[in-house]
Amino acid sequence: MNSMPKKMKGIQLIGHGDTEMLQYREDIAVPTPAKNEVLIKVSAAGVNNTDINTRTAWYSKGAGDTDDASWSGNALTFPRIQGADVCGVIVAVGDGVSDSRIGERVLVEPCLREAKGKVLETPWYFGSECDGGFAEYTLVATKHAYAIKSSFSDVELASFPCSYSTAENMLTRANVTAQDTVLISGASGGVGSAAIQLAKARGASVIAITSPSKNDQLLALGADQVIARNADLVDALGENSIDVVIDLVAGEQWPQFLQLLKPGSRYAVSGAIGGALVELDIRTLYLKDLSFFGCTVLEPEVFKNLVQRIERQEIQPVVAESFPLDAMNAAQDMFLKKQHVGKIVLEVC
C-alpha cells in the first residue's frame, strides 16, 4: 500500500433525493484492505436501476420513512459510494490473501455473502450496504473478486456483473431448459437483454416484450419473437402458451402473465419498473399449480457460471453508451429515458 495514492476521485451519495445528492469529489480517502479483502483499481462501472432506486429510497415501503431504504431493507449509511458493476485490477491485498492475486483483472460479484472479514447473516449488495465501484478504488472480500480472462474491453466487461447475474439467477431458479418457451418483460434493459442471451444459451425459445422501435435490436440478440409492450399478450400469444415468465416490469399488465403460463409452469421476478403493486387472483396460482420465484440473492453457482460463459463468449456485451465518471448525472438521465438497449457504463480509470 506504500505506493498507493491517499486520495481518489469518486461519486458520493450524501442522502436520499434527486441527483443533487450525488457529489463528485477528488479527495475521498483510498480504502485499505482488511483481512481477506482485496483493493481493486476500478476501470469501469455500470449504471443500474438499483443505483437510482437506492438514491430515491424506492426500496422503502413506508411513506416518508427511509429506515428500510437499502437493498437489504435497512437504513442506508451516508456518504455512500454506489456502483454494483465493477471491472478492474487487484492492486493490493489484505492479510489472508495471496500476493499472487495482485495484477489480476477481475469482475466483482455484486451480491455479497462476506464483507468486512465476516460471513453475513443477510447478504449485502455492492454499493448499497457497503461502498461500491463509482470511484477509482474499491474494496471487496477476495471470494467475491472473480478473475476473468477475456478479450472484451473493461467497459464491455463492466456491463456484465449485475444485469447478467440477475438474469442468470432468475433462469437458474426457474430451471429454464431447451424445452421451454420463455417470455421476458422489459427485454431491452440491461437484465432483459441479458436474459435473452442467457436463455438462448440454454437452447430455449424466447419471446421478448419491448417497444417496437427496439424490435430489430432484440431479434439480433437472439429473441425468436418480439411483442409490443402495450399489446394484449393473451390475444397475441394465447392462454397456456408459456413455460416461464422472466418479469422485470410487473405493473398493470401483470395478470396477463398468469393467463399465459401453462399449468405447472414457472414465474420469476426481479424488478417492478412498471409498478410494484399488482392484482393476483390466488385461484389462478393454485389451480394452475404455478411456481413463483422472487429472485434477489444469487444462488452460489450463478456468478461462477456467468464468468465461464463470458470467457467462452457464449454471451456478448451490450453497451448502449459510456460516460466519464464525472458525468454521472448525464448517465442517469440517459438511463431514465429508457430509449437505450443494453447497459450504460462509467469509465473510471
Coordinates of C-alpha atoms in Angstrom, one line a residue:
M1 CA 0.0 0.0 0.0
N2 CA 3.0 2.3 0.3
S3 CA 2.8 3.3 -3.4
M4 CA -0.9 3.8 -3.3
P5 CA -2.3 7.3 -3.5
K6 CA -4.0 8.5 -0.3
K7 CA -6.9 10.3 -2.1
M8 CA -9.1 9.2 -5.0
K9 CA -11.9 10.5 -7.3
G10 CA -15.4 9.2 -6.8
I11 CA -19.1 9.9 -6.6
Q12 CA -20.6 10.0 -3.1
L13 CA -24.3 9.7 -2.4
I14 CA -24.9 12.1 0.5
G15 CA -28.6 11.4 1.1
H16 CA -31.9 10.3 -0.4
G17 CA -33.3 12.6 -3.1
D18 CA -32.6 13.8 -6.6
T19 CA -29.3 13.9 -8.5
E20 CA -28.1 16.8 -6.3
M21 CA -27.4 14.1 -3.7
L22 CA -24.7 12.8 -5.9
Q23 CA -21.4 14.6 -5.3
Y24 CA -18.3 14.2 -7.4
R25 CA -15.2 14.5 -5.2
E26 CA -11.4 14.2 -5.7
D27 CA -10.5 14.0 -2.0
I28 CA -12.0 10.7 -0.9
A29 CA -9.7 8.5 1.2
V30 CA -8.4 5.4 -0.6
P31 CA -9.5 2.4 1.4
T32 CA -7.1 -0.1 2.9
P33 CA -7.9 -3.8 2.5
A34 CA -8.5 -5.7 5.8
K35 CA -8.2 -9.4 6.3
N36 CA -9.5 -11.5 3.4
E37 CA -10.1 -8.3 1.3
V38 CA -8.6 -7.1 -2.0
L39 CA -8.2 -3.5 -3.2
I40 CA -9.3 -3.0 -6.8
K41 CA -8.4 -0.2 -9.1
V42 CA -11.7 0.3 -10.9
S43 CA -11.5 0.6 -14.7
A44 CA -15.2 0.8 -15.4
A45 CA -18.5 0.5 -13.6
G46 CA -22.0 0.0 -14.9
V47 CA -25.1 2.1 -14.1
N48 CA -28.2 0.2 -12.8
N49 CA -31.8 0.6 -11.7
T50 CA -30.7 -0.2 -8.1
D51 CA -28.5 2.9 -8.1
I52 CA -31.4 5.2 -8.8
N53 CA -33.8 3.2 -6.6
T54 CA -31.4 3.5 -3.6
R55 CA -30.9 7.2 -4.2
T56 CA -34.6 7.9 -4.3
A57 CA -35.5 5.5 -1.4
W58 CA -37.7 3.5 -3.7
Y59 CA -37.0 0.3 -1.8
S60 CA -38.6 1.8 1.4
K61 CA -42.1 0.5 2.0
G62 CA -43.0 3.2 4.5
A63 CA -44.3 6.6 3.4
G64 CA -41.7 9.2 4.2
D65 CA -39.7 6.7 6.2
T66 CA -36.2 5.7 5.0
D67 CA -35.3 3.3 7.7
D68 CA -35.7 0.4 5.3
A69 CA -34.4 2.1 2.1
S70 CA -31.3 0.0 1.4
W71 CA -31.3 -3.1 -0.7
S72 CA -31.3 -5.3 2.4
G73 CA -34.2 -3.5 4.0
N74 CA -32.2 -1.4 6.5
A75 CA -31.3 2.3 6.6
L76 CA -28.6 3.4 4.2
T77 CA -25.4 4.9 5.7
F78 CA -24.1 8.1 4.1
P79 CA -22.0 9.1 2.4
R80 CA -22.1 6.0 0.2
I81 CA -20.2 5.2 -3.0
Q82 CA -22.6 3.3 -5.2
G83 CA -21.9 1.1 -8.2
A84 CA -22.5 -2.7 -8.3
D85 CA -20.9 -3.4 -11.7
V86 CA -17.1 -3.4 -11.5
C87 CA -14.3 -4.4 -13.7
G88 CA -10.8 -3.6 -12.5
V89 CA -7.5 -4.9 -11.4
I90 CA -6.4 -6.0 -7.9
V91 CA -3.6 -3.7 -6.7
A92 CA -3.3 -4.7 -3.1
V93 CA -4.5 -7.4 -0.7
G94 CA -5.1 -7.8 3.0
D95 CA -4.0 -10.5 5.4
G96 CA -5.0 -13.9 4.4
V97 CA -4.9 -13.2 0.6
S98 CA -2.0 -14.4 -1.5
D99 CA 0.1 -11.6 -3.1
S100 CA -0.3 -13.6 -6.3
R101 CA -3.7 -12.1 -6.8
I102 CA -2.2 -8.7 -7.3
G103 CA -2.4 -7.8 -11.0
E104 CA -5.5 -10.0 -11.7
R105 CA -8.2 -8.5 -13.9
V106 CA -11.5 -9.1 -12.0
L107 CA -15.2 -8.8 -12.0
V108 CA -16.9 -8.2 -8.7
E109 CA -19.9 -10.4 -7.7
P110 CA -22.5 -7.8 -6.7
C111 CA -24.4 -10.0 -4.2
L112 CA -22.1 -10.3 -1.1
R113 CA -22.2 -13.1 1.4
E114 CA -19.0 -11.9 3.1
A115 CA -17.9 -8.4 3.9
K116 CA -15.5 -6.7 6.4
G117 CA -13.9 -10.0 7.3
K118 CA -17.1 -11.8 8.3
V119 CA -19.8 -14.1 6.8
L120 CA -23.0 -12.1 6.6
E121 CA -26.3 -13.4 8.0
T122 CA -28.2 -11.4 5.4
P123 CA -26.4 -10.8 2.1
W124 CA -25.4 -7.3 1.1
Y125 CA -25.4 -5.6 -2.3
F126 CA -22.2 -4.0 -3.5
G127 CA -22.7 -0.2 -3.5
S128 CA -25.6 -0.3 -1.1
E129 CA -24.7 -1.8 2.3
C130 CA -21.0 -1.0 1.5
D131 CA -19.1 1.2 -0.9
G132 CA -19.1 0.1 -4.5
G133 CA -17.4 1.0 -7.8
F134 CA -18.2 4.6 -8.6
A135 CA -14.7 5.6 -7.5
E136 CA -11.1 4.9 -8.6
Y137 CA -10.6 2.2 -5.9
T138 CA -12.9 -0.2 -4.1
L139 CA -12.7 -3.0 -1.6
V140 CA -14.4 -6.4 -1.6
A141 CA -13.8 -9.8 0.0
T142 CA -11.4 -11.9 -2.1
K143 CA -14.1 -14.5 -2.6
H144 CA -16.3 -12.0 -4.5
A145 CA -13.5 -10.8 -6.9
Y146 CA -13.5 -13.3 -9.8
A147 CA -10.5 -13.4 -12.1
I148 CA -11.6 -13.0 -15.7
K149 CA -9.7 -13.9 -18.9
S150 CA -11.4 -12.2 -21.8
S151 CA -10.7 -10.1 -24.9
F152 CA -13.6 -7.8 -24.1
S153 CA -12.7 -4.3 -23.0
D154 CA -13.1 -3.1 -19.5
V155 CA -16.2 -1.1 -20.4
E156 CA -17.7 -4.2 -22.0
L157 CA -16.9 -6.4 -19.0
A158 CA -18.4 -3.9 -16.6
S159 CA -21.8 -4.4 -18.4
F160 CA -22.0 -8.0 -17.2
P161 CA -22.0 -8.4 -13.4
C162 CA -25.3 -7.0 -12.1
S163 CA -27.6 -7.4 -15.0
Y164 CA -26.3 -10.7 -16.3
S165 CA -26.0 -12.3 -12.8
T166 CA -29.6 -11.2 -12.1
A167 CA -30.8 -12.7 -15.3
E168 CA -28.7 -15.9 -14.8
N169 CA -30.1 -16.2 -11.3
M170 CA -33.7 -15.9 -12.5
L171 CA -33.2 -18.5 -15.2
T172 CA -31.4 -20.8 -12.7
R173 CA -34.2 -20.5 -10.1
A174 CA -36.8 -21.1 -12.8
N175 CA -34.8 -24.1 -14.1
V176 CA -35.0 -22.9 -17.8
T177 CA -34.1 -25.6 -20.3
A178 CA -34.0 -26.1 -24.0
Q179 CA -37.6 -27.4 -23.9
D180 CA -39.0 -24.1 -22.6
T181 CA -40.7 -21.1 -24.2
V182 CA -39.6 -18.1 -22.2
L183 CA -41.4 -14.7 -22.1
I184 CA -39.2 -11.8 -21.0
S185 CA -40.7 -8.4 -19.9
G186 CA -38.6 -5.3 -20.0
A187 CA -36.4 -7.1 -22.6
S188 CA -34.5 -4.1 -23.9
G189 CA -33.0 -3.1 -20.5
G190 CA -29.7 -4.5 -19.0
V191 CA -31.3 -7.5 -17.3
G192 CA -33.8 -8.2 -20.1
S193 CA -31.2 -8.1 -22.9
A194 CA -29.0 -10.4 -20.7
A195 CA -31.9 -12.8 -20.1
I196 CA -32.5 -13.1 -23.9
Q197 CA -28.9 -14.2 -24.5
L198 CA -28.7 -16.5 -21.4
A199 CA -32.0 -18.2 -22.2
K200 CA -30.9 -18.7 -25.8
A201 CA -27.6 -20.2 -24.5
R202 CA -29.7 -22.8 -22.8
G203 CA -31.5 -23.5 -26.1
A204 CA -34.9 -22.1 -25.0
S205 CA -37.3 -20.2 -27.3
V206 CA -37.5 -16.6 -26.3
I207 CA -40.3 -14.1 -26.7
A208 CA -39.3 -10.5 -25.8
I209 CA -41.6 -7.7 -24.7
T210 CA -40.4 -4.2 -25.7
S211 CA -41.3 -1.0 -27.6
P212 CA -41.5 -1.5 -31.4
S213 CA -38.5 0.8 -32.0
K214 CA -36.2 -1.8 -30.4
N215 CA -37.5 -4.9 -32.2
D216 CA -34.6 -5.3 -34.6
Q217 CA -32.0 -5.0 -31.8
L218 CA -33.7 -7.7 -29.7
L219 CA -34.1 -10.0 -32.7
A220 CA -30.4 -9.5 -33.3
L221 CA -29.6 -10.5 -29.7
G222 CA -31.4 -13.8 -30.3
A223 CA -35.1 -13.3 -29.5
D224 CA -37.3 -15.6 -31.6
Q225 CA -40.3 -13.2 -31.4
V226 CA -40.9 -9.6 -30.2
I227 CA -44.2 -8.4 -28.7
A228 CA -45.1 -4.7 -28.2
R229 CA -45.3 -3.8 -24.5
N230 CA -48.7 -2.3 -24.9
A231 CA -50.1 -5.3 -26.7
D232 CA -52.8 -7.7 -25.4
L233 CA -50.5 -10.5 -24.6
V234 CA -53.2 -13.1 -24.3
D235 CA -54.6 -12.2 -27.7
A236 CA -51.1 -12.2 -29.2
L237 CA -49.8 -15.5 -27.7
G238 CA -52.8 -17.4 -26.4
E239 CA -53.6 -18.8 -23.0
N240 CA -51.4 -21.5 -21.6
S241 CA -48.6 -20.9 -24.2
I242 CA -45.6 -20.0 -22.0
D243 CA -43.4 -22.2 -19.8
V244 CA -41.5 -19.5 -18.0
V245 CA -42.1 -15.7 -17.4
I246 CA -39.0 -13.7 -16.6
D247 CA -40.5 -10.5 -15.2
L248 CA -38.8 -7.2 -14.6
V249 CA -41.8 -4.9 -15.0
A250 CA -44.9 -6.1 -13.1
G251 CA -47.4 -3.2 -13.4
E252 CA -50.9 -3.3 -14.9
Q253 CA -50.1 -6.0 -17.4
W254 CA -49.1 -8.5 -14.7
P255 CA -52.4 -10.5 -14.5
Q256 CA -51.9 -11.5 -18.2
F257 CA -48.7 -13.3 -17.3
L258 CA -50.7 -15.8 -15.2
Q259 CA -53.1 -16.4 -18.1
L260 CA -50.2 -17.1 -20.4
L261 CA -48.5 -19.6 -18.2
K262 CA -49.2 -23.3 -18.8
P263 CA -50.3 -25.4 -15.8
G264 CA -47.3 -26.4 -13.7
S265 CA -45.1 -23.6 -15.2
R266 CA -42.9 -21.0 -13.5
Y267 CA -42.7 -17.3 -12.9
A268 CA -39.6 -15.5 -11.8
V269 CA -39.4 -11.8 -10.8
S270 CA -36.6 -9.4 -10.0
G271 CA -37.9 -6.0 -10.8
A272 CA -41.1 -3.8 -10.8
I273 CA -40.3 -0.8 -13.0
G274 CA -43.9 -0.8 -14.3
G275 CA -45.4 -0.7 -10.8
A276 CA -44.8 -2.7 -7.6
L277 CA -48.4 -3.4 -6.7
V278 CA -50.2 -6.0 -8.8
E279 CA -53.6 -7.8 -8.7
L280 CA -53.3 -11.6 -8.1
D281 CA -56.3 -13.9 -8.3
I282 CA -55.0 -16.5 -5.9
R283 CA -57.2 -19.2 -7.5
T284 CA -55.1 -18.9 -10.7
L285 CA -52.0 -19.5 -8.7
Y286 CA -53.1 -22.7 -7.1
L287 CA -55.5 -24.1 -9.7
K288 CA -52.7 -24.0 -12.3
D289 CA -50.1 -25.3 -9.9
L290 CA -47.8 -22.4 -10.7
S291 CA -44.4 -21.9 -9.1
F292 CA -43.3 -18.3 -8.2
F293 CA -39.7 -17.3 -7.6
G294 CA -38.7 -14.0 -6.1
C295 CA -35.1 -13.5 -7.1
T296 CA -32.7 -11.3 -5.2
V297 CA -29.8 -13.3 -3.6
L298 CA -27.7 -15.1 -6.1
E299 CA -27.5 -18.9 -5.9
P300 CA -23.9 -19.9 -5.0
E301 CA -23.1 -21.2 -8.5
V302 CA -24.5 -18.3 -10.6
F303 CA -21.6 -15.9 -10.8
K304 CA -19.0 -18.6 -11.4
N305 CA -21.2 -19.9 -14.2
L306 CA -21.6 -16.4 -15.6
V307 CA -17.8 -15.8 -15.7
Q308 CA -17.3 -19.1 -17.5
R309 CA -20.0 -18.1 -20.1
I310 CA -18.2 -14.8 -20.7
E311 CA -14.8 -16.5 -21.1
R312 CA -16.3 -18.9 -23.6
Q313 CA -18.0 -16.0 -25.4
E314 CA -21.4 -17.7 -25.2
I315 CA -22.8 -14.2 -24.4
Q316 CA -21.9 -10.8 -25.7
P317 CA -21.8 -7.4 -24.0
V318 CA -24.5 -4.9 -25.0
V319 CA -23.2 -1.4 -24.2
A320 CA -25.5 1.4 -25.2
E321 CA -23.2 4.3 -24.1
S322 CA -20.2 5.1 -21.9
F323 CA -19.6 8.2 -19.9
P324 CA -16.7 9.6 -17.8
L325 CA -17.0 9.2 -14.0
D326 CA -17.8 12.9 -13.5
A327 CA -20.7 12.7 -16.0
M328 CA -22.8 10.5 -13.6
N329 CA -25.9 12.8 -13.9
A330 CA -25.9 12.6 -17.7
A331 CA -25.5 8.8 -17.5
Q332 CA -28.5 8.5 -15.1
D333 CA -30.5 11.0 -17.3
M334 CA -30.0 8.8 -20.3
F335 CA -30.8 5.7 -18.2
L336 CA -34.1 7.1 -17.0
K337 CA -35.3 8.0 -20.6
K338 CA -35.3 4.2 -21.3
Q339 CA -34.6 4.7 -25.0
H340 CA -31.4 2.6 -25.0
V341 CA -30.8 -1.1 -25.3
G342 CA -28.3 -2.8 -23.0
K343 CA -26.1 -1.1 -20.4
I344 CA -24.7 2.4 -19.7
V345 CA -21.2 2.3 -18.2
L346 CA -18.9 4.8 -16.5
E347 CA -15.3 4.8 -17.5
V348 CA -13.5 5.3 -14.2
C349 CA -9.7 5.0 -14.9

